[in-house]
Amino acid sequence: MEFRFIWVQTGGHYTPTRCKPRERVAILIPFRNRNNHLRILLNNLHPILYRQQLEYSIYVLKQADEKPFNRGKLFNIGYLEAKKDNHTCFVFHDVDLIPENDHILYGCVRSPMHLSRAVNTFNYKLPYKELLGGVAAWKTREFEQVNGWSNLFVNWGGEDDDLSYRTIANKLSIFRFRNSVARYTMLEHRRTPVNTARHSQLKDSYTRYKIDERLLNKLKLFLESFNVIHGRAGIINERCSRTWSPVKIVDKHLNL
């Protein structure tokens, strides 16, 4: 893949060289046993981020043990790792969602910004207005105001709704692009076992977020992330502008 995307530096990082980026974007992707999905996503996402002239880094967050998958913990870990690298915008991105439209801006236009409003498996309609799952962009202030993701939810279900309840409890609005722009294709996959405790766990989401455990340095999950190397472009005054082109989802069988 490094030979296909020659602009990407070691560690999955890119900095525009002829303009000054408006923000530093971290793409956070939780992952386990989805190698094919990860290749498809990266093969489609890198060109979009490049055309939008973003300074970005991609973090792949791998849960290496065999315990139930904990998406929220992985996102929290990735956030703290990316924050160390002075990123200003954090995009929490499921590995099986592929953007269809080049006009989906992968920056923090607003925060929180729910990017995956229209997904093919939901007939490109928003299932319910509180939804924050799939792909969402946050700035530091709002993300830390809601105390990040809950670490309690494992397997499939609950953590997205919990984050929505935290958002509502803090009187934050959820922003979205219109349906014709925010379109994603969900790759076929075998669903993770359902979290049967999610309904009882969600009962106190509005209040629990204030005291929810986020001692991320003590998490017993193994983190694998790209070793990011920051490019230095010198003093540049011109702001970056975006160039657009149609997006075609690259075939999943493409040999990378």
PDB file of C-alpha atoms in Angstrom:
ATOM      1  CA  MET A   1       0.000   0.000   0.000  1.00  0.00           C
ATOM      2  CA  GLU A   2       2.904   2.367   0.671  1.00  0.00           C
ATOM      3  CA  PHE A   3       3.838   2.174  -3.018  1.00  0.00           C
ATOM      4  CA  ARG A   4       0.305   3.106  -4.087  1.00  0.00           C
ATOM      5  CA  PHE A   5      -0.007   6.158  -1.831  1.00  0.00           C
ATOM      6  CA  ILE A   6       3.366   7.821  -2.223  1.00  0.00           C
ATOM      7  CA  TRP A   7       2.331  10.896  -0.211  1.00  0.00           C
ATOM      8  CA  VAL A   8       1.842   8.892   3.000  1.00  0.00           C
ATOM      9  CA  GLN A   9       4.790   9.095   5.360  1.00  0.00           C
ATOM     10  CA  THR A  10       5.999   6.369   7.662  1.00  0.00           C
ATOM     11  CA  GLY A  11       3.341   5.752  10.260  1.00  0.00           C
ATOM     12  CA  GLY A  12       0.291   6.578   8.131  1.00  0.00           C
ATOM     13  CA  HIS A  13       0.798  10.352   8.316  1.00  0.00           C
ATOM     14  CA  TYR A  14       0.439  13.114   5.716  1.00  0.00           C
ATOM     15  CA  THR A  15       1.085  16.852   5.855  1.00  0.00           C
ATOM     16  CA  PRO A  16       0.292  19.132   2.887  1.00  0.00           C
ATOM     17  CA  THR A  17       3.428  20.854   1.624  1.00  0.00           C
ATOM     18  CA  ARG A  18       1.987  23.795  -0.319  1.00  0.00           C
ATOM     19  CA  CYS A  19      -0.559  25.116   2.144  1.00  0.00           C
ATOM     20  CA  LYS A  20      -1.214  25.455   5.857  1.00  0.00           C
ATOM     21  CA  PRO A  21      -3.676  22.852   7.187  1.00  0.00           C
ATOM     22  CA  ARG A  22      -6.556  24.161   9.256  1.00  0.00           C
ATOM     23  CA  GLU A  23      -6.328  21.313  11.770  1.00  0.00           C
ATOM     24  CA  ARG A  24      -4.553  18.068  12.596  1.00  0.00           C
ATOM     25  CA  VAL A  25      -6.905  15.124  12.136  1.00  0.00           C
ATOM     26  CA  ALA A  26      -6.536  11.716  13.791  1.00  0.00           C
ATOM     27  CA  ILE A  27      -8.498   8.821  12.276  1.00  0.00           C
ATOM     28  CA  LEU A  28      -9.064   6.164  14.956  1.00  0.00           C
ATOM     29  CA  ILE A  29     -10.021   2.656  13.790  1.00  0.00           C
ATOM     30  CA  PRO A  30     -10.751  -0.138  16.319  1.00  0.00           C
ATOM     31  CA  PHE A  31      -9.831  -3.510  14.910  1.00  0.00           C
ATOM     32  CA  ARG A  32      -9.573  -7.246  15.482  1.00  0.00           C
ATOM     33  CA  ASN A  33      -9.545 -10.044  12.891  1.00  0.00           C
ATOM     34  CA  ARG A  34     -10.794  -7.765  10.095  1.00  0.00           C
ATOM     35  CA  ASN A  35      -7.697  -7.610   7.876  1.00  0.00           C
ATOM     36  CA  ASN A  36      -9.620  -7.540   4.614  1.00  0.00           C
ATOM     37  CA  HIS A  37     -11.961  -4.793   5.818  1.00  0.00           C
ATOM     38  CA  LEU A  38      -9.013  -2.738   7.040  1.00  0.00           C
ATOM     39  CA  ARG A  39      -7.295  -2.942   3.650  1.00  0.00           C
ATOM     40  CA  ILE A  40     -10.459  -1.864   1.847  1.00  0.00           C
ATOM     41  CA  LEU A  41     -11.028   1.078   4.187  1.00  0.00           C
ATOM     42  CA  LEU A  42      -7.443   2.349   4.005  1.00  0.00           C
ATOM     43  CA  ASN A  43      -7.353   1.916   0.239  1.00  0.00           C
ATOM     44  CA  ASN A  44     -10.421   4.161  -0.082  1.00  0.00           C
ATOM     45  CA  LEU A  45      -9.794   6.576   2.785  1.00  0.00           C
ATOM     46  CA  HIS A  46      -6.211   7.684   2.045  1.00  0.00           C
ATOM     47  CA  PRO A  47      -7.082   9.247  -1.356  1.00  0.00           C
ATOM     48  CA  ILE A  48     -10.087  11.100   0.095  1.00  0.00           C
ATOM     49  CA  LEU A  49      -8.057  12.573   2.947  1.00  0.00           C
ATOM     50  CA  TYR A  50      -5.318  13.568   0.509  1.00  0.00           C
ATOM     51  CA  ARG A  51      -7.729  15.325  -1.863  1.00  0.00           C
ATOM     52  CA  GLN A  52      -9.199  17.218   1.083  1.00  0.00           C
ATOM     53  CA  GLN A  53      -5.667  18.433   1.865  1.00  0.00           C
ATOM     54  CA  LEU A  54      -5.872  17.483   5.508  1.00  0.00           C
ATOM     55  CA  GLU A  55      -2.950  16.936   7.798  1.00  0.00           C
ATOM     56  CA  TYR A  56      -3.877  13.518   9.097  1.00  0.00           C
ATOM     57  CA  SER A  57      -2.654  10.409  10.880  1.00  0.00           C
ATOM     58  CA  ILE A  58      -4.360   7.021  10.896  1.00  0.00           C
ATOM     59  CA  TYR A  59      -4.280   4.929  14.074  1.00  0.00           C
ATOM     60  CA  VAL A  60      -5.257   1.270  13.917  1.00  0.00           C
ATOM     61  CA  LEU A  61      -6.265   0.161  17.411  1.00  0.00           C
ATOM     62  CA  LYS A  62      -5.920  -3.589  17.753  1.00  0.00           C
ATOM     63  CA  GLN A  63      -7.324  -5.643  20.605  1.00  0.00           C
ATOM     64  CA  ALA A  64      -4.900  -8.538  20.697  1.00  0.00           C
ATOM     65  CA  ASP A  65      -6.431 -10.716  23.422  1.00  0.00           C
ATOM     66  CA  GLU A  66      -9.401 -13.060  23.007  1.00  0.00           C
ATOM     67  CA  LYS A  67     -11.631 -11.336  25.527  1.00  0.00           C
ATOM     68  CA  PRO A  68     -14.929  -9.801  24.347  1.00  0.00           C
ATOM     69  CA  PHE A  69     -14.288  -6.920  21.971  1.00  0.00           C
ATOM     70  CA  ASN A  70     -14.348  -3.537  23.708  1.00  0.00           C
ATOM     71  CA  ARG A  71     -14.734  -0.846  21.088  1.00  0.00           C
ATOM     72  CA  GLY A  72     -15.153   2.006  23.567  1.00  0.00           C
ATOM     73  CA  LYS A  73     -11.914   1.250  25.409  1.00  0.00           C
ATOM     74  CA  LEU A  74     -10.005   1.051  22.146  1.00  0.00           C
ATOM     75  CA  PHE A  75     -11.371   4.437  21.086  1.00  0.00           C
ATOM     76  CA  ASN A  76     -10.371   5.954  24.443  1.00  0.00           C
ATOM     77  CA  ILE A  77      -6.854   4.552  24.150  1.00  0.00           C
ATOM     78  CA  GLY A  78      -6.532   5.807  20.583  1.00  0.00           C
ATOM     79  CA  TYR A  79      -7.730   9.249  21.592  1.00  0.00           C
ATOM     80  CA  LEU A  80      -5.069   9.586  24.305  1.00  0.00           C
ATOM     81  CA  GLU A  81      -2.355   8.334  21.954  1.00  0.00           C
ATOM     82  CA  ALA A  82      -3.404  10.787  19.234  1.00  0.00           C
ATOM     83  CA  LYS A  83      -3.697  13.643  21.702  1.00  0.00           C
ATOM     84  CA  LYS A  84      -0.016  13.160  22.582  1.00  0.00           C
ATOM     85  CA  ASP A  85       0.723  14.001  18.945  1.00  0.00           C
ATOM     86  CA  ASN A  86      -1.142  17.321  19.208  1.00  0.00           C
ATOM     87  CA  HIS A  87      -4.083  16.434  17.003  1.00  0.00           C
ATOM     88  CA  THR A  88      -7.019  18.837  17.152  1.00  0.00           C
ATOM     89  CA  CYS A  89      -9.763  16.715  15.568  1.00  0.00           C
ATOM     90  CA  PHE A  90     -10.520  13.050  16.258  1.00  0.00           C
ATOM     91  CA  VAL A  91     -12.552  10.892  13.870  1.00  0.00           C
ATOM     92  CA  PHE A  92     -13.845   7.658  15.427  1.00  0.00           C
ATOM     93  CA  HIS A  93     -14.264   5.305  12.467  1.00  0.00           C
ATOM     94  CA  ASP A  94     -15.673   1.767  12.211  1.00  0.00           C
ATOM     95  CA  VAL A  95     -13.532  -0.474  10.024  1.00  0.00           C
ATOM     96  CA  ASP A  96     -16.457  -1.680   7.894  1.00  0.00           C
ATOM     97  CA  LEU A  97     -17.848   1.705   6.784  1.00  0.00           C
ATOM     98  CA  ILE A  98     -16.601   3.023   3.429  1.00  0.00           C
ATOM     99  CA  PRO A  99     -17.343   6.646   2.443  1.00  0.00           C
ATOM    100  CA  GLU A 100     -19.110   6.931  -0.913  1.00  0.00           C
ATOM    101  CA  ASN A 101     -18.909  10.685  -1.316  1.00  0.00           C
ATOM    102  CA  ASP A 102     -15.773  12.782  -1.572  1.00  0.00           C
ATOM    103  CA  HIS A 103     -17.645  15.731  -0.064  1.00  0.00           C
ATOM    104  CA  ILE A 104     -17.811  14.131   3.380  1.00  0.00           C
ATOM    105  CA  LEU A 105     -15.395  16.450   5.146  1.00  0.00           C
ATOM    106  CA  TYR A 106     -13.088  14.521   7.457  1.00  0.00           C
ATOM    107  CA  GLY A 107     -12.421  17.413   9.767  1.00  0.00           C
ATOM    108  CA  CYS A 108     -14.227  18.930  12.711  1.00  0.00           C
ATOM    109  CA  VAL A 109     -16.547  21.315  10.874  1.00  0.00           C
ATOM    110  CA  ARG A 110     -18.603  21.153  14.063  1.00  0.00           C
ATOM    111  CA  SER A 111     -18.281  18.986  17.166  1.00  0.00           C
ATOM    112  CA  PRO A 112     -19.637  16.431  17.614  1.00  0.00           C
ATOM    113  CA  MET A 113     -20.179  15.774  13.904  1.00  0.00           C
ATOM    114  CA  HIS A 114     -21.888  12.498  12.974  1.00  0.00           C
ATOM    115  CA  LEU A 115     -20.495  11.729   9.520  1.00  0.00           C
ATOM    116  CA  SER A 116     -22.163   8.385   8.694  1.00  0.00           C
ATOM    117  CA  ARG A 117     -25.728   9.644   8.588  1.00  0.00           C
ATOM    118  CA  ALA A 118     -26.809   7.651   5.520  1.00  0.00           C
ATOM    119  CA  VAL A 119     -25.681   3.995   5.380  1.00  0.00           C
ATOM    120  CA  ASN A 120     -26.780   1.580   2.670  1.00  0.00           C
ATOM    121  CA  THR A 121     -27.912  -1.086   5.153  1.00  0.00           C
ATOM    122  CA  PHE A 122     -30.433   1.443   6.545  1.00  0.00           C
ATOM    123  CA  ASN A 123     -31.576   2.454   3.041  1.00  0.00           C
ATOM    124  CA  TYR A 124     -29.517   5.639   3.434  1.00  0.00           C
ATOM    125  CA  LYS A 125     -31.834   6.913   6.154  1.00  0.00           C
ATOM    126  CA  LEU A 126     -30.972   7.941   9.706  1.00  0.00           C
ATOM    127  CA  PRO A 127     -32.460   5.233  11.985  1.00  0.00           C
ATOM    128  CA  TYR A 128     -32.967   7.654  14.886  1.00  0.00           C
ATOM    129  CA  LYS A 129     -31.902  11.223  15.533  1.00  0.00           C
ATOM    130  CA  GLU A 130     -29.711  10.444  18.584  1.00  0.00           C
ATOM    131  CA  LEU A 131     -27.460   8.064  16.643  1.00  0.00           C
ATOM    132  CA  LEU A 132     -23.717   8.743  16.955  1.00  0.00           C
ATOM    133  CA  GLY A 133     -22.353   5.391  15.812  1.00  0.00           C
ATOM    134  CA  GLY A 134     -20.315   4.450  12.758  1.00  0.00           C
ATOM    135  CA  VAL A 135     -18.163   7.492  11.972  1.00  0.00           C
ATOM    136  CA  ALA A 136     -18.097  10.664  14.089  1.00  0.00           C
ATOM    137  CA  ALA A 137     -15.714  13.616  14.522  1.00  0.00           C
ATOM    138  CA  TRP A 138     -15.009  15.277  17.856  1.00  0.00           C
ATOM    139  CA  LYS A 139     -12.860  18.111  19.109  1.00  0.00           C
ATOM    140  CA  THR A 140     -11.032  17.761  22.403  1.00  0.00           C
ATOM    141  CA  ARG A 141     -13.255  20.105  24.401  1.00  0.00           C
ATOM    142  CA  GLU A 142     -16.533  18.326  23.662  1.00  0.00           C
ATOM    143  CA  PHE A 143     -15.058  14.814  23.839  1.00  0.00           C
ATOM    144  CA  GLU A 144     -13.585  15.386  27.279  1.00  0.00           C
ATOM    145  CA  GLN A 145     -16.725  17.197  28.398  1.00  0.00           C
ATOM    146  CA  VAL A 146     -18.683  13.938  27.943  1.00  0.00           C
ATOM    147  CA  ASN A 147     -15.791  11.951  29.478  1.00  0.00           C
ATOM    148  CA  GLY A 148     -15.111   9.988  26.309  1.00  0.00           C
ATOM    149  CA  TRP A 149     -16.552   6.552  25.623  1.00  0.00           C
ATOM    150  CA  SER A 150     -17.703   4.206  28.353  1.00  0.00           C
ATOM    151  CA  ASN A 151     -15.367   1.291  29.082  1.00  0.00           C
ATOM    152  CA  LEU A 152     -18.221  -0.934  30.278  1.00  0.00           C
ATOM    153  CA  PHE A 153     -19.670  -2.155  26.971  1.00  0.00           C
ATOM    154  CA  VAL A 154     -18.322  -5.297  25.320  1.00  0.00           C
ATOM    155  CA  ASN A 155     -19.343  -7.219  22.196  1.00  0.00           C
ATOM    156  CA  TRP A 156     -21.984  -5.599  19.982  1.00  0.00           C
ATOM    157  CA  GLY A 157     -24.358  -2.898  21.133  1.00  0.00           C
ATOM    158  CA  GLY A 158     -24.780  -0.121  23.653  1.00  0.00           C
ATOM    159  CA  GLU A 159     -21.645   2.008  23.533  1.00  0.00           C
ATOM    160  CA  ASP A 160     -22.932   4.277  20.728  1.00  0.00           C
ATOM    161  CA  ASP A 161     -26.204   4.944  22.540  1.00  0.00           C
ATOM    162  CA  ASP A 162     -24.311   5.535  25.777  1.00  0.00           C
ATOM    163  CA  LEU A 163     -22.201   8.186  24.037  1.00  0.00           C
ATOM    164  CA  SER A 164     -25.372   9.774  22.671  1.00  0.00           C
ATOM    165  CA  TYR A 165     -26.856   9.963  26.176  1.00  0.00           C
ATOM    166  CA  ARG A 166     -23.648  11.575  27.461  1.00  0.00           C
ATOM    167  CA  THR A 167     -23.903  14.115  24.650  1.00  0.00           C
ATOM    168  CA  ILE A 168     -27.524  14.924  25.448  1.00  0.00           C
ATOM    169  CA  ALA A 169     -26.788  15.143  29.186  1.00  0.00           C
ATOM    170  CA  ASN A 170     -24.191  17.809  28.408  1.00  0.00           C
ATOM    171  CA  LYS A 171     -26.648  19.734  26.229  1.00  0.00           C
ATOM    172  CA  LEU A 172     -24.504  19.300  23.125  1.00  0.00           C
ATOM    173  CA  SER A 173     -26.011  19.187  19.646  1.00  0.00           C
ATOM    174  CA  ILE A 174     -25.217  16.436  17.129  1.00  0.00           C
ATOM    175  CA  PHE A 175     -24.366  17.916  13.727  1.00  0.00           C
ATOM    176  CA  ARG A 176     -24.644  16.132  10.370  1.00  0.00           C
ATOM    177  CA  PHE A 177     -24.299  16.716   6.651  1.00  0.00           C
ATOM    178  CA  ARG A 178     -27.394  16.156   4.536  1.00  0.00           C
ATOM    179  CA  ASN A 179     -28.292  12.645   3.397  1.00  0.00           C
ATOM    180  CA  SER A 180     -27.127  13.147  -0.169  1.00  0.00           C
ATOM    181  CA  VAL A 181     -23.584  13.837   1.100  1.00  0.00           C
ATOM    182  CA  ALA A 182     -23.113  11.649   4.183  1.00  0.00           C
ATOM    183  CA  ARG A 183     -23.388   8.295   2.364  1.00  0.00           C
ATOM    184  CA  TYR A 184     -21.503   5.160   3.393  1.00  0.00           C
ATOM    185  CA  THR A 185     -21.408   1.528   2.317  1.00  0.00           C
ATOM    186  CA  MET A 186     -21.192  -1.078   5.062  1.00  0.00           C
ATOM    187  CA  LEU A 187     -19.020  -4.070   4.170  1.00  0.00           C
ATOM    188  CA  GLU A 188     -20.517  -7.489   4.742  1.00  0.00           C
ATOM    189  CA  HIS A 189     -19.341  -9.031   7.989  1.00  0.00           C
ATOM    190  CA  ARG A 190     -20.239 -11.498  10.671  1.00  0.00           C
ATOM    191  CA  ARG A 191     -21.715  -9.646  13.613  1.00  0.00           C
ATOM    192  CA  THR A 192     -19.939  -9.728  16.964  1.00  0.00           C
ATOM    193  CA  PRO A 193     -21.956 -11.510  19.697  1.00  0.00           C
ATOM    194  CA  VAL A 194     -24.668  -9.256  21.087  1.00  0.00           C
ATOM    195  CA  ASN A 195     -24.139  -7.457  24.397  1.00  0.00           C
ATOM    196  CA  THR A 196     -27.120  -8.838  26.320  1.00  0.00           C
ATOM    197  CA  ALA A 197     -26.490  -6.465  29.245  1.00  0.00           C
ATOM    198  CA  ARG A 198     -26.651  -3.297  27.162  1.00  0.00           C
ATOM    199  CA  HIS A 199     -30.195  -2.273  28.150  1.00  0.00           C
ATOM    200  CA  SER A 200     -29.492  -2.414  31.876  1.00  0.00           C
ATOM    201  CA  GLN A 201     -26.137  -0.675  31.364  1.00  0.00           C
ATOM    202  CA  LEU A 202     -27.819   2.183  29.516  1.00  0.00           C
ATOM    203  CA  LYS A 203     -30.238   2.975  32.339  1.00  0.00           C
ATOM    204  CA  ASP A 204     -27.759   5.207  34.186  1.00  0.00           C
ATOM    205  CA  SER A 205     -25.843   6.614  31.204  1.00  0.00           C
ATOM    206  CA  TYR A 206     -27.056  10.161  31.863  1.00  0.00           C
ATOM    207  CA  THR A 207     -25.373  10.227  35.268  1.00  0.00           C
ATOM    208  CA  ARG A 208     -22.671   7.549  35.150  1.00  0.00           C
ATOM    209  CA  TYR A 209     -20.519   9.413  32.639  1.00  0.00           C
ATOM    210  CA  LYS A 210     -19.256  11.748  35.370  1.00  0.00           C
ATOM    211  CA  ILE A 211     -17.637   8.935  37.340  1.00  0.00           C
ATOM    212  CA  ASP A 212     -17.085   6.348  34.606  1.00  0.00           C
ATOM    213  CA  GLU A 213     -13.674   4.727  34.719  1.00  0.00           C
ATOM    214  CA  ARG A 214     -11.218   6.189  32.208  1.00  0.00           C
ATOM    215  CA  LEU A 215      -7.897   5.201  33.769  1.00  0.00           C
ATOM    216  CA  LEU A 216      -6.597   4.336  30.333  1.00  0.00           C
ATOM    217  CA  ASN A 217      -3.036   3.697  31.430  1.00  0.00           C
ATOM    218  CA  LYS A 218      -4.290   0.703  33.414  1.00  0.00           C
ATOM    219  CA  LEU A 219      -6.399  -0.926  30.710  1.00  0.00           C
ATOM    220  CA  LYS A 220      -5.574  -4.580  30.131  1.00  0.00           C
ATOM    221  CA  LEU A 221      -5.860  -4.310  26.375  1.00  0.00           C
ATOM    222  CA  PHE A 222      -2.939  -4.426  24.027  1.00  0.00           C
ATOM    223  CA  LEU A 223      -2.688  -1.417  21.736  1.00  0.00           C
ATOM    224  CA  GLU A 224      -1.061  -1.461  18.349  1.00  0.00           C
ATOM    225  CA  SER A 225      -0.924   1.903  16.591  1.00  0.00           C
ATOM    226  CA  PHE A 226       1.111   3.317  13.766  1.00  0.00           C
ATOM    227  CA  ASN A 227       4.376   4.919  14.852  1.00  0.00           C
ATOM    228  CA  VAL A 228       3.598   8.389  13.584  1.00  0.00           C
ATOM    229  CA  ILE A 229       6.351  10.578  12.164  1.00  0.00           C
ATOM    230  CA  HIS A 230       5.395  14.217  11.753  1.00  0.00           C
ATOM    231  CA  GLY A 231       6.297  16.012   8.554  1.00  0.00           C
ATOM    232  CA  ARG A 232       7.527  19.588   8.787  1.00  0.00           C
ATOM    233  CA  ALA A 233       6.558  21.897   5.967  1.00  0.00           C
ATOM    234  CA  GLY A 234       8.144  25.107   7.220  1.00  0.00           C
ATOM    235  CA  ILE A 235       6.277  28.411   7.463  1.00  0.00           C
ATOM    236  CA  ILE A 236       3.310  28.396   5.105  1.00  0.00           C
ATOM    237  CA  ASN A 237       0.660  31.091   5.062  1.00  0.00           C
ATOM    238  CA  GLU A 238      -1.817  29.981   2.429  1.00  0.00           C
ATOM    239  CA  ARG A 239      -4.742  27.970   3.786  1.00  0.00           C
ATOM    240  CA  CYS A 240      -5.366  24.540   2.267  1.00  0.00           C
ATOM    241  CA  SER A 241      -8.279  24.173  -0.135  1.00  0.00           C
ATOM    242  CA  ARG A 242      -9.971  20.945  -1.123  1.00  0.00           C
ATOM    243  CA  THR A 243     -10.136  19.340  -4.554  1.00  0.00           C
ATOM    244  CA  TRP A 244     -13.021  17.057  -5.449  1.00  0.00           C
ATOM    245  CA  SER A 245     -13.369  14.009  -7.651  1.00  0.00           C
ATOM    246  CA  PRO A 246     -15.919  11.192  -7.818  1.00  0.00           C
ATOM    247  CA  VAL A 247     -15.326   8.314  -5.455  1.00  0.00           C
ATOM    248  CA  LYS A 248     -15.538   4.705  -6.538  1.00  0.00           C
ATOM    249  CA  ILE A 249     -15.257   2.090  -3.821  1.00  0.00           C
ATOM    250  CA  VAL A 250     -12.258  -0.047  -4.627  1.00  0.00           C
ATOM    251  CA  ASP A 251     -13.038  -3.711  -5.124  1.00  0.00           C
ATOM    252  CA  LYS A 252     -12.462  -5.729  -1.999  1.00  0.00           C
ATOM    253  CA  HIS A 253     -10.404  -8.286  -3.889  1.00  0.00           C
ATOM    254  CA  LEU A 254      -7.832  -5.724  -5.027  1.00  0.00           C
ATOM    255  CA  ASN A 255      -4.337  -6.981  -4.319  1.00  0.00           C
ATOM    256  CA  LEU A 256      -2.610  -4.416  -2.121  1.00  0.00           C
TER     257      LEU A 256
END
